[in-house]
XYZ file of C-alpha atoms in Angstrom:
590
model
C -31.681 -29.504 -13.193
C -30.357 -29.947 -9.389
C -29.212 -27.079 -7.621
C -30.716 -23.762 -9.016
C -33.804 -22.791 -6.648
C -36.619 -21.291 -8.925
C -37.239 -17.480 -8.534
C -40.391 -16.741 -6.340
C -42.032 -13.369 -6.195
C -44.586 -11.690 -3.596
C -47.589 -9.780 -4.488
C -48.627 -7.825 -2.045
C -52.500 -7.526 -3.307
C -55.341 -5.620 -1.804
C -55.579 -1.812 -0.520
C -53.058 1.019 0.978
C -54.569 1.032 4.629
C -53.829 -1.598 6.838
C -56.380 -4.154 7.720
C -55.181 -5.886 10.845
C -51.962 -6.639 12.647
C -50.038 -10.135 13.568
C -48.126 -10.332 16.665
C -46.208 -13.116 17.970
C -48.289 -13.102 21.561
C -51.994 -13.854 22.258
C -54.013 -11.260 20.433
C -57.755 -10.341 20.746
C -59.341 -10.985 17.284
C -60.981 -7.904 15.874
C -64.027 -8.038 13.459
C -63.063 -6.054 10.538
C -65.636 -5.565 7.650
C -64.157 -7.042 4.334
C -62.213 -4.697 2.044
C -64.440 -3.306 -0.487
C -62.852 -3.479 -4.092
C -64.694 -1.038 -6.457
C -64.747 -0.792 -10.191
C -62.218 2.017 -9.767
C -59.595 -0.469 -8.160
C -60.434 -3.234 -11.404
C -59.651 -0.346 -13.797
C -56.478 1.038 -12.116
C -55.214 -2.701 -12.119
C -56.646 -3.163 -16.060
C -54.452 -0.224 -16.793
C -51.403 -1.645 -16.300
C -51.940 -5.184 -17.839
C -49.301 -5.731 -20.415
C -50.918 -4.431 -23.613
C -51.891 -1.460 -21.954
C -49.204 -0.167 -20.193
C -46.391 -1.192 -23.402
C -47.573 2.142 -25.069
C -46.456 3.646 -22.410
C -42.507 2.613 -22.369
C -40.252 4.212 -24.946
C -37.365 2.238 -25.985
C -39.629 -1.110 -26.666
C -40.774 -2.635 -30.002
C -44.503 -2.715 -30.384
C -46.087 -4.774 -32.856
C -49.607 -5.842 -33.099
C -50.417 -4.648 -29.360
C -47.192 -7.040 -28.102
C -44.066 -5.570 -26.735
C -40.835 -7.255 -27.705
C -37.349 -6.103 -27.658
C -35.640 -4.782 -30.235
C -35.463 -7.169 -32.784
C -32.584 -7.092 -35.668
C -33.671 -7.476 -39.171
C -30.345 -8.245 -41.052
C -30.336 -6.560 -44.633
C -28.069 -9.382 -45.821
C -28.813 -12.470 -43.252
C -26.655 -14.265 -45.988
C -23.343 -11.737 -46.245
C -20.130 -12.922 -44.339
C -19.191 -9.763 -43.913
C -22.059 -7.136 -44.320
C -24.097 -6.812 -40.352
C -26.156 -3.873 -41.339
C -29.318 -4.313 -39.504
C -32.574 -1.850 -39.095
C -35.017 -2.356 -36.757
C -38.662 -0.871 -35.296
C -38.546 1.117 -31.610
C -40.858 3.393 -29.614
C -39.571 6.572 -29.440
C -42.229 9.248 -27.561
C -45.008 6.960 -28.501
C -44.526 6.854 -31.917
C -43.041 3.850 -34.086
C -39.585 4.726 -35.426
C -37.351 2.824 -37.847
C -33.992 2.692 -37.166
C -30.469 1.602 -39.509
C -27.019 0.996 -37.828
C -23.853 0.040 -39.472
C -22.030 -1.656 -37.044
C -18.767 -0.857 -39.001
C -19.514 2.277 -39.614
C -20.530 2.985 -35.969
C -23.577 4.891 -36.750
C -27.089 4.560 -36.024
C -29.948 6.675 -37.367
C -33.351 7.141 -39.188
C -33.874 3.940 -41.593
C -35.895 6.553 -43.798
C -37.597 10.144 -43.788
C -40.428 9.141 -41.445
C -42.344 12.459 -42.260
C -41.020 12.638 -46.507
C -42.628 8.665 -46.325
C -45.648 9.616 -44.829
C -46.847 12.852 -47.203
C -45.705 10.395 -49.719
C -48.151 7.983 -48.858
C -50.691 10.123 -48.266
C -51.016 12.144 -51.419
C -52.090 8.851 -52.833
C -54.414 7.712 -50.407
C -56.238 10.899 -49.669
C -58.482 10.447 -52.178
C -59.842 7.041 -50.327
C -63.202 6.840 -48.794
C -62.590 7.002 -44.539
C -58.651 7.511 -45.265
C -56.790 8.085 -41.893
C -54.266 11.077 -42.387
C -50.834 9.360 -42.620
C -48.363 11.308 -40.929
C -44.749 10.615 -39.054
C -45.855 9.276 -36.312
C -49.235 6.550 -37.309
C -47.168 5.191 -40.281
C -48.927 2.084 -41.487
C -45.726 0.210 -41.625
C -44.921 -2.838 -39.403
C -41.456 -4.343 -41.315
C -39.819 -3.404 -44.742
C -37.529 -4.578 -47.067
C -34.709 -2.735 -48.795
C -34.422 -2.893 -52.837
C -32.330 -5.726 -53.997
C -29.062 -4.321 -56.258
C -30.468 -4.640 -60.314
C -26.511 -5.986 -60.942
C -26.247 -8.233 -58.351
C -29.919 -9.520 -57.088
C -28.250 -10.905 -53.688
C -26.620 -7.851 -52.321
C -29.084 -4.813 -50.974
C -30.174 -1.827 -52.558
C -30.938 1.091 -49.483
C -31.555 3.736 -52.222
C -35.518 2.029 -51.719
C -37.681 -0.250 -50.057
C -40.943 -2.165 -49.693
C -43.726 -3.006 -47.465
C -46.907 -4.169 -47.284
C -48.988 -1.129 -45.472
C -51.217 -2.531 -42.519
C -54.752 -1.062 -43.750
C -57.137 -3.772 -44.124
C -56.133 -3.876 -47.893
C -52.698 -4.150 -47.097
C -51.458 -2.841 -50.167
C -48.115 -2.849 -51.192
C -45.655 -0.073 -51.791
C -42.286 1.074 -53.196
C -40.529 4.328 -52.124
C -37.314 5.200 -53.691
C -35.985 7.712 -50.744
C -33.522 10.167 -51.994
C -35.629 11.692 -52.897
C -38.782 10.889 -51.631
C -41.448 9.047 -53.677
C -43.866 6.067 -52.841
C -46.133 4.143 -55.412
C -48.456 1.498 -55.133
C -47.419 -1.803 -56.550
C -50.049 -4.550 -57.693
C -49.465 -7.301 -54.887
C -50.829 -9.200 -52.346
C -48.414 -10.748 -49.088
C -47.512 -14.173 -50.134
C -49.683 -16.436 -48.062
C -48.399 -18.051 -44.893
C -48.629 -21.511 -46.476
C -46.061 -21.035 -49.218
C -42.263 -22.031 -48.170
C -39.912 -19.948 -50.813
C -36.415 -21.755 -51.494
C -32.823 -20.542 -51.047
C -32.803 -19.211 -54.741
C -36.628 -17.167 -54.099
C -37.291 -18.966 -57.647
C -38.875 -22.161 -56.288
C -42.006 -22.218 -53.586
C -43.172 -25.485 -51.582
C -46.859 -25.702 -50.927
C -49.026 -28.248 -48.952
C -53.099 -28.287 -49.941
C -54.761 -31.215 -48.655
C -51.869 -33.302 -47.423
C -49.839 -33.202 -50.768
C -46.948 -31.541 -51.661
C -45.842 -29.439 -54.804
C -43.466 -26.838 -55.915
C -44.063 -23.463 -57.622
C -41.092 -22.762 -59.557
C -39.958 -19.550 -61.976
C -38.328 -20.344 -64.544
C -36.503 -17.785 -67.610
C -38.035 -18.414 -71.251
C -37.079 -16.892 -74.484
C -39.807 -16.067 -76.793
C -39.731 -15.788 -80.705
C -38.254 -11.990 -80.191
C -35.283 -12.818 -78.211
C -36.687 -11.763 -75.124
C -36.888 -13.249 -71.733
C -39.316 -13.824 -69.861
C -40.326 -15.394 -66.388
C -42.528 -18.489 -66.822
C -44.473 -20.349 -63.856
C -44.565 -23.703 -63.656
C -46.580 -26.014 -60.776
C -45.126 -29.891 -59.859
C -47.473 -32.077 -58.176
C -44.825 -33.725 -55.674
C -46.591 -36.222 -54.324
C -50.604 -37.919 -54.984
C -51.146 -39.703 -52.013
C -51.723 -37.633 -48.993
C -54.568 -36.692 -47.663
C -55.485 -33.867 -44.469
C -55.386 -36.743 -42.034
C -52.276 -38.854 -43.837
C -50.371 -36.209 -45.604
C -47.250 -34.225 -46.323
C -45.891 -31.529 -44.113
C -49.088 -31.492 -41.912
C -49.031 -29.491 -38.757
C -49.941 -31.696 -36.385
C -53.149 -30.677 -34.415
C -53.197 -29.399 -30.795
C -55.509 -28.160 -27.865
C -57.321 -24.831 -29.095
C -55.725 -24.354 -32.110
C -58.616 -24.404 -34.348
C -59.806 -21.835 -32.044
C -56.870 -19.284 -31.566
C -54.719 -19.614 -35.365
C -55.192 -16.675 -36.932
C -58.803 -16.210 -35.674
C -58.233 -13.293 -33.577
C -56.648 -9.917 -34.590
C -57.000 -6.729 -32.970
C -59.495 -8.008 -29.646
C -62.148 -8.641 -33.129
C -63.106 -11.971 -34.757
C -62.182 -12.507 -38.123
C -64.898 -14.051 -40.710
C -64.324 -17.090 -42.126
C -62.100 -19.992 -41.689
C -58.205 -19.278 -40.543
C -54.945 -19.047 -42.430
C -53.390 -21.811 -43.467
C -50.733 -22.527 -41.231
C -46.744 -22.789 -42.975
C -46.532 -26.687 -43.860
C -43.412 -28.323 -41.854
C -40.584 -28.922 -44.163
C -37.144 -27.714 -44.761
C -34.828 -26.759 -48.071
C -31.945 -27.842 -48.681
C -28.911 -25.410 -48.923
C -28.807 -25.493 -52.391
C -32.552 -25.276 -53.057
C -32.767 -28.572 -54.750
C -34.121 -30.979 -51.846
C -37.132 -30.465 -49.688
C -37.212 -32.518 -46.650
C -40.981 -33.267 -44.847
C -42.565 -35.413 -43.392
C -45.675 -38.325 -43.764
C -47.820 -37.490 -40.960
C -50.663 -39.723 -39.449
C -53.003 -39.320 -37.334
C -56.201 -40.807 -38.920
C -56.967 -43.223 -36.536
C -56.793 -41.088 -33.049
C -59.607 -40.530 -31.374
C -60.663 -36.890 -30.943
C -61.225 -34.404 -27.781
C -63.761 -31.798 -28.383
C -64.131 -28.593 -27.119
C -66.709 -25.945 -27.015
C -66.380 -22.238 -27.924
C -68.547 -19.696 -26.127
C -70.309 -17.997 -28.889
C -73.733 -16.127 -29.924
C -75.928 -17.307 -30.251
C -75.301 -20.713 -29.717
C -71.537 -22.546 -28.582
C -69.607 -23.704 -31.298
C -68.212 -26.820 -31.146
C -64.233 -27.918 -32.074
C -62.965 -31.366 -32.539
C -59.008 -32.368 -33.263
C -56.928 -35.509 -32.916
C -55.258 -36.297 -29.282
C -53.853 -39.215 -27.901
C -54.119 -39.951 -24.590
C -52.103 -41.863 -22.524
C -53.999 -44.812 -22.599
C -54.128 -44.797 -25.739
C -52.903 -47.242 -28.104
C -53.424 -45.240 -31.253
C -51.177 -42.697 -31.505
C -49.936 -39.969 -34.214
C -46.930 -40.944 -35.956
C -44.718 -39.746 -38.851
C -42.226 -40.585 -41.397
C -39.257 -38.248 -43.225
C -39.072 -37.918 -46.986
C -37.091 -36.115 -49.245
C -38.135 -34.504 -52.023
C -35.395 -34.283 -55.357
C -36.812 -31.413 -56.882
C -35.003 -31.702 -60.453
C -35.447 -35.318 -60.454
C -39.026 -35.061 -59.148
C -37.953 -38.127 -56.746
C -39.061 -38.953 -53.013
C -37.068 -40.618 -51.149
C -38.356 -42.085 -47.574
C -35.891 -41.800 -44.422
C -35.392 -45.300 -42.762
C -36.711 -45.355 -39.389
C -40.389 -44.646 -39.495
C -42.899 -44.641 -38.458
C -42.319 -42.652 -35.552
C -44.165 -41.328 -32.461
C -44.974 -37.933 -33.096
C -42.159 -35.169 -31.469
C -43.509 -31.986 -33.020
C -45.138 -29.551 -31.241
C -47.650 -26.856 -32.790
C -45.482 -25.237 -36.122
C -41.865 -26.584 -35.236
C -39.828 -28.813 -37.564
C -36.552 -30.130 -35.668
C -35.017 -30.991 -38.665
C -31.918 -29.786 -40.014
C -29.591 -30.300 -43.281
C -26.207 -30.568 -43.641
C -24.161 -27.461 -45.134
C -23.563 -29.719 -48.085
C -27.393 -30.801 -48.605
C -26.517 -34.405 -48.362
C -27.698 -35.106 -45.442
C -30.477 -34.273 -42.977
C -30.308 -34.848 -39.113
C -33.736 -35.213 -36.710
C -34.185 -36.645 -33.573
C -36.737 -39.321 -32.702
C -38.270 -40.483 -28.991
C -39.825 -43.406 -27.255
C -43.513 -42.196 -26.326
C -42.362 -41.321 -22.582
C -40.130 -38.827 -23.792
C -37.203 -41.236 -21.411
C -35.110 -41.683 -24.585
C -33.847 -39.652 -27.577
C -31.676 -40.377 -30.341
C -30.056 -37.830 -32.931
C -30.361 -39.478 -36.313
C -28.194 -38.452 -39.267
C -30.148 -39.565 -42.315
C -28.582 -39.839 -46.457
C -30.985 -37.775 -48.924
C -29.947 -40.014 -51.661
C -30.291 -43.207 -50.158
C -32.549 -42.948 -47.300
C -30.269 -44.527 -45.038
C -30.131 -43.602 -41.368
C -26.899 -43.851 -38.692
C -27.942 -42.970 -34.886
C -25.023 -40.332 -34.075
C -26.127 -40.146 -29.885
C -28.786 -41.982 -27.743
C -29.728 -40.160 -24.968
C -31.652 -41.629 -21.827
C -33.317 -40.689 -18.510
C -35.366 -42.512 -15.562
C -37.500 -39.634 -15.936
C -37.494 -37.857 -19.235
C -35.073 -36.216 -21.693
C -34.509 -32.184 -21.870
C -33.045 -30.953 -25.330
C -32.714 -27.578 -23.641
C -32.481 -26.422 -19.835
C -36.429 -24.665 -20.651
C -37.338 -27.390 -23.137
C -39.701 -26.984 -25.028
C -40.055 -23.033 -23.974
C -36.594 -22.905 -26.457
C -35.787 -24.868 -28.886
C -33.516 -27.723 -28.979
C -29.667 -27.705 -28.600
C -28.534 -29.026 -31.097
C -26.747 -28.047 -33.910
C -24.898 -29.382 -36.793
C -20.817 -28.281 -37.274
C -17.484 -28.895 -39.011
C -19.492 -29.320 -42.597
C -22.110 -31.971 -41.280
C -19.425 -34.073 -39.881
C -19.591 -32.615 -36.149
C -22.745 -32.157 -33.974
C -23.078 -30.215 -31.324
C -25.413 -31.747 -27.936
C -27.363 -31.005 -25.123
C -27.596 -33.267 -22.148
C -28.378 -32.863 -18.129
C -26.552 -36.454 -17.971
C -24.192 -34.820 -15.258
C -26.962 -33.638 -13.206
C -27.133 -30.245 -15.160
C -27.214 -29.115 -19.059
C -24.388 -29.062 -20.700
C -23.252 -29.250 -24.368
C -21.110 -32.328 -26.236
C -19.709 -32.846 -29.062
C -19.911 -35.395 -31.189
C -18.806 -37.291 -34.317
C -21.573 -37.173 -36.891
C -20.698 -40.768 -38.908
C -19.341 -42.818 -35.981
C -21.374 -41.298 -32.852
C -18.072 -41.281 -30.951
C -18.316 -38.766 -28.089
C -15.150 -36.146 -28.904
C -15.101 -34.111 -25.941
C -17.449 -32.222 -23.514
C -17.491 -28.240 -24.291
C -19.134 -27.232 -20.809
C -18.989 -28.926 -17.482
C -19.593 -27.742 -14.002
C -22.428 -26.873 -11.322
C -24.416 -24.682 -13.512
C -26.617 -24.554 -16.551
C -26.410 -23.929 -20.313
C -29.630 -22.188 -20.965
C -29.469 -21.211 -25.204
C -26.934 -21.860 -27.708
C -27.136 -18.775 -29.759
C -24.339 -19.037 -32.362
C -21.598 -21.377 -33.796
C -18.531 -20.497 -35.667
C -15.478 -22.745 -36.628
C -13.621 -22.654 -32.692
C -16.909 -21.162 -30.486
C -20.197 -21.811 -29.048
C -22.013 -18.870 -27.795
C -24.803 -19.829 -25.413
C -26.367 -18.144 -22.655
C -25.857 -19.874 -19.070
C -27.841 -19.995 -15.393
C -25.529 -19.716 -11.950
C -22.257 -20.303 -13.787
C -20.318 -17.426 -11.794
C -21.069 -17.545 -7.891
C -21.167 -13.936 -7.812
C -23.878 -13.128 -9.818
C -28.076 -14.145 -9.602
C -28.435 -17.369 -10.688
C -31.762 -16.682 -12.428
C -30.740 -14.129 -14.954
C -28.988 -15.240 -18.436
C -25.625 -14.510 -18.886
C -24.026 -14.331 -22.614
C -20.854 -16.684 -22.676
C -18.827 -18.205 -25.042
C -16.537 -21.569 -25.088
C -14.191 -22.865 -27.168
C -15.221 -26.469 -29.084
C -12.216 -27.966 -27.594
C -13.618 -28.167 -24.416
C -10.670 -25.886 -22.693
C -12.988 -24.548 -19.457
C -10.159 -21.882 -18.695
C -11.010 -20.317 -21.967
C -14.365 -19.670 -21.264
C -15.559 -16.032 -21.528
C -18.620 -13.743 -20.206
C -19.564 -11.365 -22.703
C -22.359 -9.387 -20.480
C -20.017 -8.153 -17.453
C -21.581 -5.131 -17.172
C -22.230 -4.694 -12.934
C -25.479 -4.186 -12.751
C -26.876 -7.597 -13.156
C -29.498 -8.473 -15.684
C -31.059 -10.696 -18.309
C -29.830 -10.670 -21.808
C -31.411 -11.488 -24.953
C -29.010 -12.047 -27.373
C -28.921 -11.373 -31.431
C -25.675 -12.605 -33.500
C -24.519 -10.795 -36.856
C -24.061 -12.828 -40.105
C -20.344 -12.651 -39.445
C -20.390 -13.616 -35.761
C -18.720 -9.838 -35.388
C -21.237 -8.215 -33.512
C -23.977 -8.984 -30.444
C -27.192 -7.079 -30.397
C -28.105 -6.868 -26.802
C -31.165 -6.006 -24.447
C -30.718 -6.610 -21.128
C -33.242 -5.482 -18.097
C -34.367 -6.907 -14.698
C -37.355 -6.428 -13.145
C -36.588 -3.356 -11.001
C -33.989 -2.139 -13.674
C -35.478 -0.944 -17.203
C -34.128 -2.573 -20.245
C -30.968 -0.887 -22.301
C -30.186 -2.011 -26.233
C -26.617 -2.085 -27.114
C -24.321 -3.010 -29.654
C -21.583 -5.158 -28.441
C -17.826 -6.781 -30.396
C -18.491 -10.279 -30.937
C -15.323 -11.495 -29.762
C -15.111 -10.199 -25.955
C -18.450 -8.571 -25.383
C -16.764 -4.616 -25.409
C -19.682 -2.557 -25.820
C -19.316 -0.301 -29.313
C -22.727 1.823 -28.923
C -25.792 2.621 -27.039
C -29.214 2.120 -29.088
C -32.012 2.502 -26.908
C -32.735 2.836 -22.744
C -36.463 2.102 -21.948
C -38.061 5.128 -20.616
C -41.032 3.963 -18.185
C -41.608 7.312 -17.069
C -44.846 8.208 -18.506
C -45.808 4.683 -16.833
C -44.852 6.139 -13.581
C -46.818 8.836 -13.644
C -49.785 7.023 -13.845
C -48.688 5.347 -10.323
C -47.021 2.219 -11.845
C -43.728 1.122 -9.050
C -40.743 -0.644 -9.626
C -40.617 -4.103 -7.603
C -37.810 -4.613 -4.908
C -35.305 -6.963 -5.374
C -34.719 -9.053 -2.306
C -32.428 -12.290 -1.069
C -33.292 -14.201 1.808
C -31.673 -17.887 2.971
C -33.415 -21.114 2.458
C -34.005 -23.163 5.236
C -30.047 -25.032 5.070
C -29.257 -20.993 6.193
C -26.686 -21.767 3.256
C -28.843 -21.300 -0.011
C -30.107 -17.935 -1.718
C -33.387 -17.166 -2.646
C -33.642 -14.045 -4.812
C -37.221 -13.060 -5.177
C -39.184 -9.326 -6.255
C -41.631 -7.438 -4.194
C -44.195 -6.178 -5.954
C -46.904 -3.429 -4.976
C -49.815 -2.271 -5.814
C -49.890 1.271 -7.675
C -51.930 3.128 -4.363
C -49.532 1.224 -1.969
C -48.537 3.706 0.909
């Protein structure tokens, strides 16, 4: 990307007294001892690593020890029209649960923290070791609502259901007006099983082959119906080293996938990880892939351990390497209980760790991936038939160094994205000297019109409707830090005067951006590094702010001697060019 200059910060490490002086003249040097950094100074620092000071900030999800921002969890991801959303926050140091209606305009408890929690703990009293549930240590890390007993896909917010998160993790139902939870027989579905569209059908990978779990109704001798379970065997052939929907291997891995939970080792092998592959739409195709990697050689590494190191081997290629992982796409015709290879493969494996850049067509008739040469100089988008197998390359993108599908490839994902009913596509490319997005006809690969041009950067598309792309963007308006993300939106025509900023607000920051169902409404949580993060609710169409969620408090961090960096600008050595960068001290600075 040419023009943006990276963000730098200072850290101005060491103690609050001053150890010497510079001057620009001749100077006589001074012996001074070295500064002495005691196990007090280690521990002040500890204490403000990330995972300790998070408890410490109100207005900040924390899950699992990790701060995040507030995420939305749609109650009807699938609704056109309904963008209720709840969603977890510190509030005083406690975990609260919180519904808005963006319609309505209101925001509030998702439940009866306290009603929940006596609830809860009238039944597990009786427990050897119980912990006293109460308001504020409920054992709840996400819900779901009750689906509606007329129609199963709308919600039902009269009750929900979670899995708690004691070492059992039992699961639960609590009707709420009034109050009353139960325990339910049921375990979490394991993190291997891929559920369909419909919930009725569930893709699983053991071994390197393929099958599908599906539910079906039955009517017995009395008339009545029941749910029967039947198991496919999709495919015979794969094996863990030449099989279906493998994850490929990677450095550490085997070491760090679900090994680790809580700062304790867990006994016995890992989870299996969720098998790549993709549904159709309308639940009836599967798309995966044939992966290979049976004849690369392997790296090792060694894990400290007690009381002797444990050793870990996986597949890598290196580059001089002639054997390297490769893959091929297949789709699987559920009904039909049909695969049907993808022309084009083998190719050189893309994937990284548990991504699958595959995606269908609205219609389920067609899937599009992209493919690379092994130095990552050229791409190509690939539009592939699910009934046929055959393959039309819709762009081919090269570099003399190497091809970006996003301006923080692969720290985001690719963008890319399939419109106008699988006949459009959306694409990135810094072919101008910076990212910008394309689009493109899906069956000829003609090149309709750019939708963003200029001397700055698309960073994320976040959403795409039938006339707009919204995307967040780097250095796009001169007036504003070229390093924080900015929520626009363009039209797909490509008209630049019609471009819009969403996030005007004055004081500058960086937004992280959430999009309703109906492309009505913009969660947002903006912050900067001297400025604590805000949460608010914004119209989808010009960015109008509606309500106020959350403002991180950091006080109680303060308190404990934590400061706020300085912002700071300085020119680059054209005396044209600004540098922003932070100051940071330490918490006993004077």
């Amino acid at each position: 990307m040419k023009g943006i200059v990276f963000l730098f910060s200072v850290l101005v490490a060491g103690c609050a007294r001053t150890v010497g002086v510079v001057s620009p003249g001749p100077v006589d040097v001074i012996d001074h001892a070295p500064v002495e950094v005691s196990v007090n100074d280690y521990l002040r620092a500890e204490s403000f690593l990330g995972w300790n000071a998070a408890p410490l900030v109100d207005g900040l999800a924390l899950l699992e020890g990790q701060e995040r921002v507030v995420q939305a969890n749609w109650i009807n991801p699938l609704g056109a029209t309904d963008d209720r959303f709840w969603y977890v926050v510190q509030r005083s140091g406690a975990r609260r649960f919180v519904l808005v209606d963006p319609a309505a305009g209101t925001s509030g408890p998702a439940f009866d923290h306290a009603a929940v929690a006596e609830s809860m703990w009238r039944l597990n009293r009786i427990l050897p070791g119980a912990v006293p549930i109460t308001a504020d240590n409920l054992p709840i890390n996400a819900f779901t609502y009750g689906r509606d007993t007329a129609n199963a896909r709308l919600p039902d917010l009269s009750r929900i259901r979670f899995y708690d998160t004691t070492p059992d993790q039992s699961l639960w139902e609590c009707t709420l007006s009034p109050v009353a939870c139960r325990k339910e027989f049921g375990f979490p579905p394991p993190p291997d099983r891929v559920p369909s569209p419909n919930r009725r059908d569930t893709a699983v990978v053991h071994a390197g082959n393929l099958s599908v779990i599906s539910l079906r109704d039955s009517v017995t001798a009395s008339d009545s119906i029941i749910l029967v379970r039947d198991s496919t065997q999709a495919t015979t052939d794969g094996k863990p080293d030449h099989g279906y929907g493998i994850v490929p291997q990677e450095c550490c891995n085997a070491i760090t996938r679900g090994w680790w939970q809580d700062g304790a080792r867990l006994p016995g092998n890992p989870p299996p990880p969720r098998p790549l592959l993709a549904w159709s739409p309308d639940g009836e195709k599967i798309v995966t892939h044939l992966y290979d990697d049976s004849r690369v050689a392997k790296l090792h590494l060694l894990e400290t351990a007690m009381p002797r190191p444990i050793l870990h081997s996986y597949s890598y290629a290196l580059p001089s390497d002639t054997l390297v992982p490769t893959y091929e796409l297949v789709v699987y015709h559920v009904k039909e209980d049909t695969l049907i290879p993808i022309e084009g493969g083998p190719m050189v494996d893309g994937f990284s760790g548990e991504t699958f850049p595959v995606q269908w067509s609205p219609n389920s008739t067609h899937v599009f991936f992209t493919r690379h040469a092994r130095d990552y100089k050229t791409y190509e988008l690939v539009r592939g038939d699910a009934t046929t197998g055959d393959t039309n390359v819709v762009v081919t993108e090269t570099n003399q160094t190497f091809v970006s599908l996003n301006t923080l490839f692969p720290l985001l994902p690719a963008n890319w994205r399939i419109i106008a009913g699988g006949r459009e596509v959306i694409w990135y490319s810094e072919r101008s000297g910076w990212g910008h997005l394309y689009r493109y006809d899906a069956e000829t690969g003609d090149l309709l019109n750019p939708i963003t041009s200029g001397e700055w950067a698309v960073l994320n598309v976040e959403r795409v409707d039938d006339e707009w792309v919204y995307f967040t963007a780097l250095g796009k308006d001169p007036d504003r830090d070229p390093y924080l993300a900015q929520l626009y939106r363009a039209p797909l025509s490509g008209d630049a005067s019609r471009i819009e900023l969403l996030t005007p607000e004055e004081t500058q920051a960086n937004h992280a951006v959430q999009i309703s169902p109906s492309g009505n409404y913009i969660l947002d949580t903006y912050s900067r590094r001297d400025h604590p993060g805000r949460t608010v609710l914004r119209r989808g169409d010009n960015g109008t702010v509606l309500m106020e969620l959350e403002v991180m408090d950091i006080s109680r961090l303060s308190e404990k001697g934590w400061k706020l960096p300085q912002h700071f600008t300085v020119k680059a050595r054209d005396h044209v060019t600004d540098l922003h960068g932070f100051l940071h001290f330490p918490s006993n600075f004077d």
